[in-house]
XYZ file of C-alpha atoms in Angstrom:
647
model
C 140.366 42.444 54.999
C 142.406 39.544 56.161
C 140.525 40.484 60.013
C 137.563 40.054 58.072
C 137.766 36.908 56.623
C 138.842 35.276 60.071
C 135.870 36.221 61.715
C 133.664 35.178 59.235
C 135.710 31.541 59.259
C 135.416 31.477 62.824
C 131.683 32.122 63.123
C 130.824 29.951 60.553
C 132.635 27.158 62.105
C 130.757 27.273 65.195
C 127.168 26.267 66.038
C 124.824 26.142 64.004
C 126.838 26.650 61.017
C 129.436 24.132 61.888
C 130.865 24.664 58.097
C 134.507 23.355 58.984
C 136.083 25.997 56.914
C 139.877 27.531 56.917
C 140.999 30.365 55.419
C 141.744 28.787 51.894
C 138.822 27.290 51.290
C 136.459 29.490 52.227
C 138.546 31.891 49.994
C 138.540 29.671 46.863
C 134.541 29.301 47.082
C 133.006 29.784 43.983
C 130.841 32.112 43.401
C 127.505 29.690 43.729
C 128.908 28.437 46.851
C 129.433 31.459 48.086
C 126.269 32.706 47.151
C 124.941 29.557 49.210
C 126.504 30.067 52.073
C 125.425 34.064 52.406
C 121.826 32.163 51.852
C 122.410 30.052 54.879
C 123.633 32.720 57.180
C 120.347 34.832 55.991
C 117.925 31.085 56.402
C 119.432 31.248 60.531
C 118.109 34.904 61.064
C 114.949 34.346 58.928
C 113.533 30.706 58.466
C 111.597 31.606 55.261
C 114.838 32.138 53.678
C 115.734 28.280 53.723
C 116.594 27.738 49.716
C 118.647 25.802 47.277
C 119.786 28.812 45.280
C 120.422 26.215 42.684
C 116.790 25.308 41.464
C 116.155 29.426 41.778
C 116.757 31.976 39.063
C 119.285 34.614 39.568
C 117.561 37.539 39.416
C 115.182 35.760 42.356
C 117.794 35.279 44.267
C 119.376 38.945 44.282
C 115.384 40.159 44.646
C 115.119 38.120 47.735
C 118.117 38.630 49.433
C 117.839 42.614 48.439
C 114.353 42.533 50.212
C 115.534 40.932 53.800
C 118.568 42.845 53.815
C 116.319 46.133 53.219
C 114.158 44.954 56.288
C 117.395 44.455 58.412
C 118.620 47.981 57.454
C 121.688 46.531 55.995
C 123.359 49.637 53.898
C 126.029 49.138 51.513
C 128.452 51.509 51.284
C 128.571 54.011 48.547
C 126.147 56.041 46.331
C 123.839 55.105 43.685
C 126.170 53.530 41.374
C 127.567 51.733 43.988
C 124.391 50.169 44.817
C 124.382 49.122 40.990
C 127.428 47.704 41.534
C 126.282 45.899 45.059
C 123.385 44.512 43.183
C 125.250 43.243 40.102
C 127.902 41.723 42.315
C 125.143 39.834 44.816
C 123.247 38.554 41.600
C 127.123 37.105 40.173
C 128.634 36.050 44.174
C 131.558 38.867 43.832
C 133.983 38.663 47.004
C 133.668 41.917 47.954
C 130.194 42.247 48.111
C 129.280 39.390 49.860
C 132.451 39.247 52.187
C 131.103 42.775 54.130
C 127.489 41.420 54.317
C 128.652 37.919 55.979
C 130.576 40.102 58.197
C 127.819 42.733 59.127
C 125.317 39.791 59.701
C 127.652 37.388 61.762
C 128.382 40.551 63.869
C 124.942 40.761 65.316
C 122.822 37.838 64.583
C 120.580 37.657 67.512
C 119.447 41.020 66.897
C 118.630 40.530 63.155
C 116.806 37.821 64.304
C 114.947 39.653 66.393
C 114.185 42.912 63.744
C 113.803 39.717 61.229
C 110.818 38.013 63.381
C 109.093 41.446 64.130
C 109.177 42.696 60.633
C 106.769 39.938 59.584
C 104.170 41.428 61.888
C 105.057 45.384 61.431
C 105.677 45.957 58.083
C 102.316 47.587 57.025
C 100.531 46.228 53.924
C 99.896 49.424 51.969
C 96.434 48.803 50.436
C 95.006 51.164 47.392
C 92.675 54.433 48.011
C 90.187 53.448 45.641
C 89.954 49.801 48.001
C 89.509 51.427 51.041
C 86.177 52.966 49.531
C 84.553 49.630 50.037
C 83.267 49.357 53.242
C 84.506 45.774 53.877
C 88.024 46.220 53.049
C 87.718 49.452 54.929
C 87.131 47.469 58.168
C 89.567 44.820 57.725
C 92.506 47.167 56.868
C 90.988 49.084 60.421
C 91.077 45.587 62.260
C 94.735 45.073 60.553
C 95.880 48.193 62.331
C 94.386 47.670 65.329
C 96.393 44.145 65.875
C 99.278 45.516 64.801
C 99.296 48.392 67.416
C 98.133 45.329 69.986
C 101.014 43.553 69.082
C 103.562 46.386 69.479
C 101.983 46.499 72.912
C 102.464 43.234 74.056
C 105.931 42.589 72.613
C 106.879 45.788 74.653
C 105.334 44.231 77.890
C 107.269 40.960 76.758
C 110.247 43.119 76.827
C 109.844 44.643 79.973
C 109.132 41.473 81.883
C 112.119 39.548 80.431
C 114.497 42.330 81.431
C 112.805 43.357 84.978
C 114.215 40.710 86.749
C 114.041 40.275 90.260
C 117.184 39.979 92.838
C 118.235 36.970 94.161
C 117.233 38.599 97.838
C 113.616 39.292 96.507
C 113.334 35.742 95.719
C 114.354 33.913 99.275
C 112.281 36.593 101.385
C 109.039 35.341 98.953
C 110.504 31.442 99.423
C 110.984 32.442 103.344
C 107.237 33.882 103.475
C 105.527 31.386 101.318
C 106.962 28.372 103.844
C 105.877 30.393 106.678
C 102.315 30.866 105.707
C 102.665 27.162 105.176
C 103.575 25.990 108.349
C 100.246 28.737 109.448
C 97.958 26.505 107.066
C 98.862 23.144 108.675
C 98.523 24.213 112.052
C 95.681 25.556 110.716
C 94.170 22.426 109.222
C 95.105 20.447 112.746
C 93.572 22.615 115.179
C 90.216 22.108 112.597
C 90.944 18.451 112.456
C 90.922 18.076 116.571
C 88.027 20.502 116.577
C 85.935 18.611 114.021
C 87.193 14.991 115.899
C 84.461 15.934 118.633
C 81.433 16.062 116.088
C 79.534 13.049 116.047
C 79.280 11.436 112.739
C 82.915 13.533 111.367
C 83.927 10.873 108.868
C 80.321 10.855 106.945
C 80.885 14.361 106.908
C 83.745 14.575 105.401
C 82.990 11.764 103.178
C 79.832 13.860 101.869
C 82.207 16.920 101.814
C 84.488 15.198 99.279
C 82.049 14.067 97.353
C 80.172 17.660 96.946
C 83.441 19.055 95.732
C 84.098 15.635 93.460
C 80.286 16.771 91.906
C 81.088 20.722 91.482
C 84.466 19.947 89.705
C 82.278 17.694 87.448
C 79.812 20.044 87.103
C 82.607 22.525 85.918
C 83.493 19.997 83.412
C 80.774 19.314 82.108
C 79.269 23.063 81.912
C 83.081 23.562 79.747
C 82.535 20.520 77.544
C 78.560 21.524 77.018
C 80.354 24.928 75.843
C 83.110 23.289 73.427
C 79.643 21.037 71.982
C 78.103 24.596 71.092
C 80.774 26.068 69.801
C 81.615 22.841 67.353
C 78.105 22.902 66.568
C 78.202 26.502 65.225
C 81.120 26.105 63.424
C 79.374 22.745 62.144
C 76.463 24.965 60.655
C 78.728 27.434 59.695
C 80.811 25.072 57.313
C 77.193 23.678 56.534
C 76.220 27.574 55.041
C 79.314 27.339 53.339
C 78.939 24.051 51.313
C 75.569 25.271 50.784
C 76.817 29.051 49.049
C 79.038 27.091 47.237
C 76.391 24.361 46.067
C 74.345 27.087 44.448
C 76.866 29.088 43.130
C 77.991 25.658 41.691
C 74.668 24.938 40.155
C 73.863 28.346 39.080
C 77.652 28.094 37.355
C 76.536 25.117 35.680
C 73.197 26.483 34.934
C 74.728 29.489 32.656
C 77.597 27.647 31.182
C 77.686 27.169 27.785
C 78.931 24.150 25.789
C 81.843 25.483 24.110
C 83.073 27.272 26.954
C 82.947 24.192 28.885
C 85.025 22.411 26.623
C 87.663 25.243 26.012
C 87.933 24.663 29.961
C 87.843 20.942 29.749
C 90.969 21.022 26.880
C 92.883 23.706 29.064
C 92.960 21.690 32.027
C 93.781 18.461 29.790
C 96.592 20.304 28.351
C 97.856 21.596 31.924
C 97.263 18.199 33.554
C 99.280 16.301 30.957
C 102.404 18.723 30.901
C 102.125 18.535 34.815
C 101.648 14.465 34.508
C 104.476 13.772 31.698
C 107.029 16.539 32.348
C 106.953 18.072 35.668
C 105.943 15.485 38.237
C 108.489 12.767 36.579
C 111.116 14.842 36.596
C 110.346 16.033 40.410
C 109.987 12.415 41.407
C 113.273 11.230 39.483
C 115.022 14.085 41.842
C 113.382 13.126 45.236
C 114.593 9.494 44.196
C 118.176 10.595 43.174
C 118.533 12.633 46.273
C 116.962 9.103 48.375
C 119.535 7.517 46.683
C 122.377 9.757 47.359
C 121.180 9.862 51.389
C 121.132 6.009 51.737
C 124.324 5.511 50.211
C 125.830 8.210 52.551
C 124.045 6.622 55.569
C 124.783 3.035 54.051
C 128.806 4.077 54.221
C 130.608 3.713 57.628
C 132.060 6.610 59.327
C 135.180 7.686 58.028
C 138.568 8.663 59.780
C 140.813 10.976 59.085
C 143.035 8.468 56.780
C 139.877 7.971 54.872
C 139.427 11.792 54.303
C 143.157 11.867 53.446
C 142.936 9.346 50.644
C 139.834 11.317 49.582
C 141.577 14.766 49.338
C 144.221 12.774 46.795
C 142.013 11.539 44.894
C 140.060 14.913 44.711
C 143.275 16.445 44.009
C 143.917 13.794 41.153
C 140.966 14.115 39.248
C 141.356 18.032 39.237
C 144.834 17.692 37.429
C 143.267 15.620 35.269
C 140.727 17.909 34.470
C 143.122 20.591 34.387
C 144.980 18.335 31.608
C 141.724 18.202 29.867
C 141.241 21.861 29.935
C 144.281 22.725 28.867
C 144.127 20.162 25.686
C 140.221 21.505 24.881
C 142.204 25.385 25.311
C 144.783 24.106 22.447
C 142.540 22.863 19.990
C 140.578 26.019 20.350
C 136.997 24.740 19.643
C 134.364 27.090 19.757
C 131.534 24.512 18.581
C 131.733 23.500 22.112
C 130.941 26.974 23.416
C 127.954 27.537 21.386
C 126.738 24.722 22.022
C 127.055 24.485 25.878
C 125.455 28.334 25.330
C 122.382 26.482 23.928
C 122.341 23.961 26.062
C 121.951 27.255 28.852
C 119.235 28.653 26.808
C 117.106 25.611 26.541
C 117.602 24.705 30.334
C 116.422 27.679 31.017
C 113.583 27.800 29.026
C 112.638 24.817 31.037
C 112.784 26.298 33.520
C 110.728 28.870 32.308
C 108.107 26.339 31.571
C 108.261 25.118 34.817
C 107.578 28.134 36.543
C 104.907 29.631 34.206
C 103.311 26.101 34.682
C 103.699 26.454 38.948
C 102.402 30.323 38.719
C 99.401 28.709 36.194
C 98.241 26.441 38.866
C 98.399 28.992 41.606
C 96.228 31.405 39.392
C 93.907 28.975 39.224
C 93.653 28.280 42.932
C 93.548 32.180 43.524
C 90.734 32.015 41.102
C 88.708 29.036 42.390
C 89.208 31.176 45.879
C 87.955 34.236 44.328
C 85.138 33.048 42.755
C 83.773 31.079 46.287
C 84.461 34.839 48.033
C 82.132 36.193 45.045
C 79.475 33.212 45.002
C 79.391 34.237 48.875
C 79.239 37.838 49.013
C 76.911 37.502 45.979
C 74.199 35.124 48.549
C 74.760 37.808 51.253
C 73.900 40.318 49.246
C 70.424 38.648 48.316
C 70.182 37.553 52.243
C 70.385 41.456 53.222
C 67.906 44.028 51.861
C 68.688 47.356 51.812
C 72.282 47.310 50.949
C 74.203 50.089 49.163
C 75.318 48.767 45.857
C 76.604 51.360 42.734
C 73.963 52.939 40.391
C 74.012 51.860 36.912
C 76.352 54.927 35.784
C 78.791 54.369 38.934
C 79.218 51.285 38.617
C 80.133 51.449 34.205
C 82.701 54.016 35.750
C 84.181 51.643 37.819
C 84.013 48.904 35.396
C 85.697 51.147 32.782
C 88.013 52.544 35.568
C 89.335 49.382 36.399
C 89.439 47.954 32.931
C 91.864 50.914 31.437
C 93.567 50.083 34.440
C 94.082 46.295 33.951
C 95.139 46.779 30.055
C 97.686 49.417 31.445
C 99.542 46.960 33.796
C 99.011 43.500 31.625
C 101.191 46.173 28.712
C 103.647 47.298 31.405
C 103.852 43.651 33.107
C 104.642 42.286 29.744
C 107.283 44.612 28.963
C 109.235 44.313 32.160
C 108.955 40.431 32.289
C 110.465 40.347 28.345
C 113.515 43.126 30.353
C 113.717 40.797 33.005
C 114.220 37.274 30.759
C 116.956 39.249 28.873
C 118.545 40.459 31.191
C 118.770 37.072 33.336
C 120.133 35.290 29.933
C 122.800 37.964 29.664
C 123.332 38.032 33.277
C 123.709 34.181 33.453
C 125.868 33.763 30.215
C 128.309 36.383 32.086
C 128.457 34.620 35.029
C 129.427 31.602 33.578
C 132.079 32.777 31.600
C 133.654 34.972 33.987
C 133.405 32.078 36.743
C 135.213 29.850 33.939
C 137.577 31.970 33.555
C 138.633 33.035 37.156
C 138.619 28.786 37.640
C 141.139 28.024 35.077
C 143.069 31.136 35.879
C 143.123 29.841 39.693
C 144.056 26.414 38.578
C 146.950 27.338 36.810
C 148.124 30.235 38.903
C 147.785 27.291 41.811
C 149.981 24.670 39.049
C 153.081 27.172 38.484
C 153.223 27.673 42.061
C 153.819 24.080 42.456
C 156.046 23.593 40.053
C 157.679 26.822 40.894
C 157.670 28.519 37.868
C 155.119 31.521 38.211
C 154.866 33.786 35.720
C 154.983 31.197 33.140
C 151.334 31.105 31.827
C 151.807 35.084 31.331
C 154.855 34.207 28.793
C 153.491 31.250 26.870
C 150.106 33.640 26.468
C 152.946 36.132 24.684
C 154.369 34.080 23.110
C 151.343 31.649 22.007
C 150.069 35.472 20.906
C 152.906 36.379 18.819
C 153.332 32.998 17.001
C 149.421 33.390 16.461
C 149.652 36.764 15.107
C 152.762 35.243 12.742
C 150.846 32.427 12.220
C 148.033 34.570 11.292
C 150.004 36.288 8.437
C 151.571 33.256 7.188
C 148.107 31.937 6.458
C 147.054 35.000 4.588
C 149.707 34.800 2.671
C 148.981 31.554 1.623
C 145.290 31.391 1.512
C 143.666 30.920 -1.573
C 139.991 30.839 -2.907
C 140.034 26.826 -2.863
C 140.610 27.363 1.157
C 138.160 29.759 1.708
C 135.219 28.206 -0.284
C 135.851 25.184 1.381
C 135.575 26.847 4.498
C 132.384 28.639 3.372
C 131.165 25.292 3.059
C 131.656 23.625 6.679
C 130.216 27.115 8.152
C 126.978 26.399 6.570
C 127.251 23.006 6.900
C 127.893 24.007 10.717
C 124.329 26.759 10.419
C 122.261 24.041 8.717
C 123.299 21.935 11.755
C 122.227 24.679 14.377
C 119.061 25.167 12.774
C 117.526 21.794 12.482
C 118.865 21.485 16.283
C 116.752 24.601 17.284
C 113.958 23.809 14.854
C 112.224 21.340 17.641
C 113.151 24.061 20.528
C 111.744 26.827 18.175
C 108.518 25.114 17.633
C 107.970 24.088 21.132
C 108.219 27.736 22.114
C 105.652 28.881 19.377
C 103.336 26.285 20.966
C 103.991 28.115 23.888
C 103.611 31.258 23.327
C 100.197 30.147 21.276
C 99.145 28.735 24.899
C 100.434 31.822 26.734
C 98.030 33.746 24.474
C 95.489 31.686 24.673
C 95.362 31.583 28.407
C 95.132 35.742 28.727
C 92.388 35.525 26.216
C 91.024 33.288 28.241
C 91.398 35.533 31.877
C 90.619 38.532 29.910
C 87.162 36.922 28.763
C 86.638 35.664 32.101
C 87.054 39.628 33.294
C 84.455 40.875 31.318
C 81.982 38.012 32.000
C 82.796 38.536 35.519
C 81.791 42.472 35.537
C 78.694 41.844 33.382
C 77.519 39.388 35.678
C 78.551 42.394 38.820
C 76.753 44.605 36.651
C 73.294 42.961 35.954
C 72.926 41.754 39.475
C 73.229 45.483 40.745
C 70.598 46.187 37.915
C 68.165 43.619 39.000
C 68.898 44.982 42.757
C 67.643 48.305 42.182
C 64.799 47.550 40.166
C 63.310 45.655 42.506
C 63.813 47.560 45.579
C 62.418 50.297 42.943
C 59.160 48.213 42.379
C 59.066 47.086 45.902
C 58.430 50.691 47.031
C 56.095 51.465 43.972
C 53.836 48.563 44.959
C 54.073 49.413 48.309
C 52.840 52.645 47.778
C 50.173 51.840 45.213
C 48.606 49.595 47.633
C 48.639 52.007 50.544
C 47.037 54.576 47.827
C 44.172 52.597 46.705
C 43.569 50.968 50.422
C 40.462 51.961 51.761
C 42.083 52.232 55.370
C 42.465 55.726 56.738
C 45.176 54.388 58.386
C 46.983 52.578 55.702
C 46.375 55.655 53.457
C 47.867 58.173 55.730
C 50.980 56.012 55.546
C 51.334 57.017 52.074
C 54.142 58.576 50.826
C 51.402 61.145 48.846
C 49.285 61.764 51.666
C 52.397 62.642 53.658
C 53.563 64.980 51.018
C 50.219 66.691 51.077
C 50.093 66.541 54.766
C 53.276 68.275 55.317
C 52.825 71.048 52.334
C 49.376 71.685 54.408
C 51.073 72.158 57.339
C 54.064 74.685 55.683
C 51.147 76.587 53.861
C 49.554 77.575 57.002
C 52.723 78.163 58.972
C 54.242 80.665 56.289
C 50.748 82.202 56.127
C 51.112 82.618 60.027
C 54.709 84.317 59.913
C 53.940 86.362 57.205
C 51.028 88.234 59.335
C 53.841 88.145 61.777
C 55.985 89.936 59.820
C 53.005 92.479 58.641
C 51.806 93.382 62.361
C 55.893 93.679 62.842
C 56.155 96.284 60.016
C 53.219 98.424 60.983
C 54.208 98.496 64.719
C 57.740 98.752 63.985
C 57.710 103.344 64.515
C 55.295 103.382 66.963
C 57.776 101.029 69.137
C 60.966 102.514 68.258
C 59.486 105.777 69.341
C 57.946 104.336 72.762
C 61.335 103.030 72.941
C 63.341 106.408 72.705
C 60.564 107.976 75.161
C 61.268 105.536 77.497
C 65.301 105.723 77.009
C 64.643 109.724 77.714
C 62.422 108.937 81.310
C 65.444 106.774 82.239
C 67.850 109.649 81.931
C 65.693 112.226 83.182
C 65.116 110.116 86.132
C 68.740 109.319 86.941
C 69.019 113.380 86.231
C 66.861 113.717 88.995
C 68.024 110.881 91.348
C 71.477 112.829 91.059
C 70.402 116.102 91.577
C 68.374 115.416 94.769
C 71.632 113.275 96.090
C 73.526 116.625 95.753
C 71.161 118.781 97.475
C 71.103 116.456 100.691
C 74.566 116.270 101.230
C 74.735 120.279 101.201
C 71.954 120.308 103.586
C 73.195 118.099 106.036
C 76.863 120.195 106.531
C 77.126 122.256 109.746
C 73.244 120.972 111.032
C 72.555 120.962 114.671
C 70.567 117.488 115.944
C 69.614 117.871 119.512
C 68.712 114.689 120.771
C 68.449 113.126 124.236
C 69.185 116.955 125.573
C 72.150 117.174 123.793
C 73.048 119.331 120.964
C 75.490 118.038 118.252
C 77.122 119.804 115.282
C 77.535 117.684 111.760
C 79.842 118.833 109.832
């Protein structure tokens, strides 16, 4: 373990950490620190990761650093409790669950780097079945794919050219070759020059020469800028169709709106503006100004020596025994008002924080929505520009609607319930955290006091004995309690309650005005829905009823036309045309069929007869075979006046 801890000191202390850290300190981090320093080490090897884990919420944190460490195939060790455990302890900074990851990651940073900068191009985007269906997403997801296979390609070629490298030998024979051709191509340019030296005229020449090479390179510029001019000037029209789409869809917006649903808008954005105005942007620019502050001072301040950090680390040293002092007093008097209330104090901070980020995920709804609704208003005008697109029949598309609706009410019930899980569990989380990190502090301190003073141990027997004179306190006082005591201690409790509630009373109501708003604003997304898929709806409607009538009038007037032309294009003269033309071809094959049945035994029998000849011919062919091979055995040919004997 000890092995462990140097390396990570030592890494850290070099480039680009440069944290200046020895083995004490780094092993008296707090847990925040610590946390903040695993964050830094994961910020080198991924650059998205650059956060204060301060101004983030726990369970953020652990879900971010759990989902890079995933992509780096980091695997902690253990089953699946222990990974319980590994999450619980990242979420709270333990030591020895951050300690091994530091280690594993300072081991081989240059690789995670590199699996770190490729995962953000090959980790596939899983997209839904029922998305593929359409046609456009279909394509995109294809053209997805296709990059990403084009990109493996090319990193591998990357690869391969930055570790093929060539030998130092390789290099001087190319230097060697190159100078030699160049000494070739000025001899060759001076026997030119002394051969062009005898033309009359030579210098016009070559003057006219320059210049026709001066006038192609300008012609090549000019034929690349006349290029660049076309190519603004259809991106120029393109933006130009695009403020157009979104003029009408603008107008037609306007056009449908309704007063009250206007002003509903009108008050929601008044409501968000002015929390953003009075809350939110102060209190963002009163931290940019702190934090200006804070850096001009430190630049303001000359550099300091190492006396200066000296005096420093005794003063730091000073004010902790004096907070120590003050710990240890607060510990005596054993107030627990103070507790409670810092624990409120945690609650409300973070349900302002709460606010905050419901108020940042508000405003990017609504620029996902303004986004969405241009993408609609565009597709929409395409699909009026283009006839004869597919588009879902009335009864597919209120299957889809409904489809997707059931869906919809299914997650908003499930999101609900895991976000209310997730706020719990981050309070109870948090409130652990702090108590436990209290607790280890103090216990440090004063385990870090008796070993100064040399008297260890000694906390461990005033706790025993502070416990026993407690417990004999304890009896002493029920001994001699009586009801005057207790009523008047009944009295300061609810003295103490009445207190607590008209302290939460303002908190409480703020939060009812919240969740009022909360509720409002899903009213307001689920109305938005349905309008949304009516308005889908009807346009598909109005779609097919008019390529419907198109094609009715179309055929009408070819009907009633007195052209013989235009009336043969009629979808009912084409009908009649082609049952015509089936009538008298099925009238055809089934005479074929009858002449096929009546001639059907005559043929067969023909057939057999001839089968028979065959064989009786073949009989015959065989037989007379036979008979001339006998024949010819022991036959005398004279010829030429000879006589010969076959055999």
């Amino acid at each position: 373990m000890s092995d462990q801890i140097k390396f990570i000191v030592e890494k850290l202390n070099k480039e680009p950490f440069k944290k200046n850290y020895n083995l004490i300190t780094f092993d008296s981090l707090e847990p925040m620190q610590l946390l903040q320093v695993l964050n830094d080490v994961l910020a080198e090897i991924d650059p998205k990761q650059v956060v204060d884990i301060r101004e983030e919420m726990p369970d953020q944190t652990a879900k971010r650093m759990l989902s890079l460490l995933g992509i780096l195939k980091y695997k902690p060790p253990g089953n699946a409790t222990d990974m319980s455990t590994f999450r619980q302890g990242l979420v709270i900074g333990s030591k020895p669950v951050i300690h091994p990851v530091l280690h594993w990651l300072l081991q081989r940073t240059n690789e995670l780097k590199k699996r770190a900068y490729l995962a953000r191009f090959l980790i596939k985007l899983e997209v839904p079945a029922e998305f593929l269906q359409d046609e456009t997403v279909a394509d995109t997801n294809k053209q997805y794919e296709e990059l990403m296979e084009g990109f493996k390609t090319l990193h591998k070629e990357c690869e391969q050219l930055k570790t093929s490298g060539f030998s130092i030998a390789e290099i001087r024979r190319d230097i060697s070759a190159m100078e030699e051709e160049k000494d070739q191509l000025i001899k060759r340019v001076d026997r030119l020059k002394k051969r062009v030296e005898t033309v009359q005229n030579h210098q016009r020449m070559f003057k006219i020469a320059r210049q026709l090479r001066v006038e192609k390179e300008r012609e090549e510029f000019l034929a690349q800028q006349k290029q660049e001019q076309k190519n603004q000037l259809f991106h120029a029209v393109q933006r130009l169709q695009r403020v157009q789409n979104q003029l009408k869809s603008m107008q037609h917006a306007a056009a449908d709106a309704k007063p009250e649903s206007l002003m509903k808008r009108l008050e929601e954005e008044i409501k968000f503006n002015s929390y953003m105005v009075s809350e939110k942007f102060p209190k963002e620019l009163d931290n940019k100004k702190k934090e200006m502050r804070f850096l001009q001072k430190v630049v303001s301040e000359p550099a300091m020596g190492h006396s200066d950090l000296l005096e420093l680390e005794a003063k730091i040293n000073e004010v902790n025994t004096q907070l120590n002092q003050l710990i240890e007093k607060k510990m005596m008097r054993n107030e627990p008002i103070e507790g409670k209330l810092s624990l409120y104090k945690q609650q409300a901070s973070i349900i302002s924080r709460k606010k905050e980020a419901k108020a940042e995920e508000l405003q990017e709804a609504k620029e996902k929505l303004s986004n969405l609704e241009r993408e609609v208003s565009m597709k929409a005008t395409q699909t009026r520009e283009f006839d004869g697109t597919e588009v879902l029949k009335g009864d597919e598309f209120k299957r889809y609607v409904s489809k997707l609706r059931s869906k919809s009410t299914v997650f908003k019930k499930k999101h609900q319930i895991i976000a209310e899980f997730k706020a719990e569990y981050g309070l109870l989380q948090r409130t652990e955290e702090l108590l436990k990190q209290r607790h280890e502090n103090i216990q440090h301190q004063l385990q870090t006091i008796e070993d100064k003073k040399g008297i260890s141990g000694y906390s461990y027997t005033q706790e025993e004995l502070e416990r026993v004179s407690a417990l004999k306190s304890e009896v002493d006082e029920v001994k001699g309690r009586t009801l005057d005591g207790m009523s008047e201690m009944v009295k300061k409790l609810n003295s103490l309650v009445a207190e607590k509630k008209s302290a939460l009373a303002p908190i409480i109501k703020e939060l009812r005005q919240l969740r009022q708003n909360c509720q409002e604003v899903r009213g307001l997304r689920e109305e938005c829905l349905q309008e949304e898929s009516r308005y889908h709806y009807t346009n598909c409607m109005i779609k097919n009823l008019e390529v419907q009538l198109q094609r009715a009038t179309d055929e009408m007037k070819a009907y009633v036309s007195s052209d013989q032309q235009e009336k043969r294009k009629a979808i009912r003269e084409q009908y009649a045309k082609n049952i015509a033309e089936q009538e008298n071809l099925g009238k055809k094959l089934r005479e074929k069929q009858k002449t096929v049945r009546e001639s059907h035994g005559p043929n067969m029998k023909q057939a057999k007869m001839w089968r028979d000849f065959e064989q009786l011919m073949e009989c015959k062919k065989q037989c007379f075979l036979k008979q001339q091979n006998q024949t010819s055995i022991g036959q005398v040919i004279q010829e030429g006046g000879e006589d010969r004997l076959i055999l």
